[in-house]
Each structure stands twice: as C-alpha cells, then as structure tokens.
Amino acid sequence: MLILQVLNKKSTKPQGGRPQVNHALTLDMAKELSMIQRTKKGKQARRYFIHMEKQAQLPQSPAERLQLVMQVTNDQTQRIEKNRQSRN
C-alpha cells in the first residue's frame, strides 16, 4: 500500500483567507476521490483508470507489459513537460 506524504502543517495566507490544511491519502483513496468528482478532470480520471484497467486485463507477455509501462511513463513525462512549459 502506498501512502502519500503527510503534510499536516497549517498555513495562513498573508492577505487573510482560510488557513490551508493538507491531508495524506492512500493511492487508492486518491483514485476514488478523483473518480467521483463531477468535473472535466474527474471525467478524465475515470476514463484514464478504465482504460488502464482494460489494458491490465489483456493477456500480455512480460515484454509487452514492459512496453506498456514504458509508453505510459513516456506519456506522463510529456504531459509534465507541457505543464512546465505552459507555466513559464
């Protein structure tokens, strides 16, 4: 079981507002929360997890599984780079 890092530090905004509280989630709980959201991102998460579960159920050789993992990793890396570039 993977547990995300606990960040239970309260912080305040310099100009007021609500204090921020960060929570720790297991990977399964984060998946569940993302899938129940009724937003565009929630729908995107549902489609992603459904697609990945279908891929996991297909009979594959170890080489094909490794190729799939590498492809998903490459896709995620490209998305991260696009996000970084759009922020700059």
Short mmCIF file of C-alpha atoms in Angstrom, two decimals:
data_model
loop_
_atom_site.label_atom_id
_atom_site.label_comp_id
_atom_site.label_asym_id
_atom_site.label_seq_id
_atom_site.Cartn_x
_atom_site.Cartn_y
_atom_site.Cartn_z
CA MET A 1 0.00 0.00 0.00
CA LEU A 2 1.37 3.40 -0.95
CA ILE A 3 0.68 6.30 1.39
CA LEU A 4 1.32 9.81 0.22
CA GLN A 5 3.45 12.06 2.43
CA VAL A 6 1.73 13.63 5.41
CA LEU A 7 1.72 17.41 5.26
CA ASN A 8 -0.33 18.33 8.29
CA LYS A 9 1.01 21.86 8.57
CA LYS A 10 -1.50 24.68 8.75
CA SER A 11 -0.53 27.82 6.88
CA THR A 12 -2.16 31.19 6.61
CA LYS A 13 -2.31 33.44 3.61
CA PRO A 14 -0.53 36.78 4.03
CA GLN A 15 -3.65 38.73 2.97
CA GLY A 16 -6.13 36.73 5.02
CA GLY A 17 -8.38 33.97 3.79
CA ARG A 18 -8.85 30.47 5.08
CA PRO A 19 -5.93 28.55 6.55
CA GLN A 20 -4.75 25.71 4.33
CA VAL A 21 -4.67 22.15 5.66
CA ASN A 22 -3.00 19.38 3.63
CA HIS A 23 -4.07 15.75 4.07
CA ALA A 24 -2.40 12.41 3.49
CA LEU A 25 -4.15 9.94 1.18
CA THR A 26 -3.50 6.42 0.06
CA LEU A 27 -3.19 5.97 -3.68
CA ASP A 28 -6.50 4.06 -3.74
CA MET A 29 -8.30 6.86 -1.89
CA ALA A 30 -6.87 9.49 -4.26
CA LYS A 31 -8.08 7.38 -7.19
CA GLU A 32 -11.54 7.07 -5.67
CA LEU A 33 -11.82 10.79 -4.94
CA SER A 34 -10.75 11.73 -8.44
CA MET A 35 -13.30 9.37 -9.95
CA ILE A 36 -16.29 10.74 -8.02
CA GLN A 37 -15.70 14.37 -8.94
CA ARG A 38 -18.27 15.76 -11.36
CA THR A 39 -15.83 17.90 -13.28
CA LYS A 40 -13.87 17.66 -16.53
CA LYS A 41 -10.83 16.45 -14.60
CA GLY A 42 -12.95 13.83 -12.79
CA LYS A 43 -14.23 12.52 -16.10
CA GLN A 44 -10.67 12.47 -17.45
CA ALA A 45 -9.54 10.47 -14.40
CA ARG A 46 -12.38 7.96 -14.80
CA ARG A 47 -11.54 7.41 -18.47
CA TYR A 48 -7.84 7.01 -17.66
CA PHE A 49 -8.41 4.42 -14.91
CA ILE A 50 -10.96 2.49 -17.00
CA HIS A 51 -8.51 2.42 -19.91
CA MET A 52 -5.66 1.25 -17.68
CA GLU A 53 -7.79 -1.49 -16.11
CA LYS A 54 -8.78 -2.75 -19.57
CA GLN A 55 -5.10 -2.81 -20.56
CA ALA A 56 -4.22 -4.72 -17.39
CA GLN A 57 -6.83 -7.39 -18.14
CA LEU A 58 -5.47 -8.16 -21.61
CA PRO A 59 -3.24 -11.24 -21.81
CA GLN A 60 0.30 -9.98 -22.36
CA SER A 61 3.80 -11.27 -22.39
CA PRO A 62 6.34 -9.71 -19.99
CA ALA A 63 7.90 -7.81 -22.91
CA GLU A 64 4.51 -6.36 -23.89
CA ARG A 65 3.83 -5.32 -20.30
CA LEU A 66 7.20 -3.60 -20.10
CA GLN A 67 6.48 -1.80 -23.35
CA LEU A 68 3.10 -0.63 -22.00
CA VAL A 69 4.69 0.64 -18.77
CA MET A 70 7.34 2.49 -20.78
CA GLN A 71 4.68 4.02 -23.04
CA VAL A 72 2.58 5.23 -20.09
CA THR A 73 5.69 6.62 -18.39
CA ASN A 74 6.68 8.44 -21.58
CA ASP A 75 3.15 9.87 -21.97
CA GLN A 76 3.17 11.12 -18.38
CA THR A 77 6.62 12.66 -18.81
CA GLN A 78 5.45 14.53 -21.91
CA ARG A 79 2.38 15.85 -20.06
CA ILE A 80 4.55 17.05 -17.18
CA GLU A 81 6.88 18.84 -19.59
CA LYS A 82 3.94 20.52 -21.36
CA ASN A 83 2.62 21.71 -17.99
CA ARG A 84 6.02 23.09 -17.03
CA GLN A 85 6.37 24.90 -20.34
CA SER A 86 2.88 26.41 -20.10
CA ARG A 87 3.68 27.78 -16.62
CA ASN A 88 6.81 29.57 -17.83
#
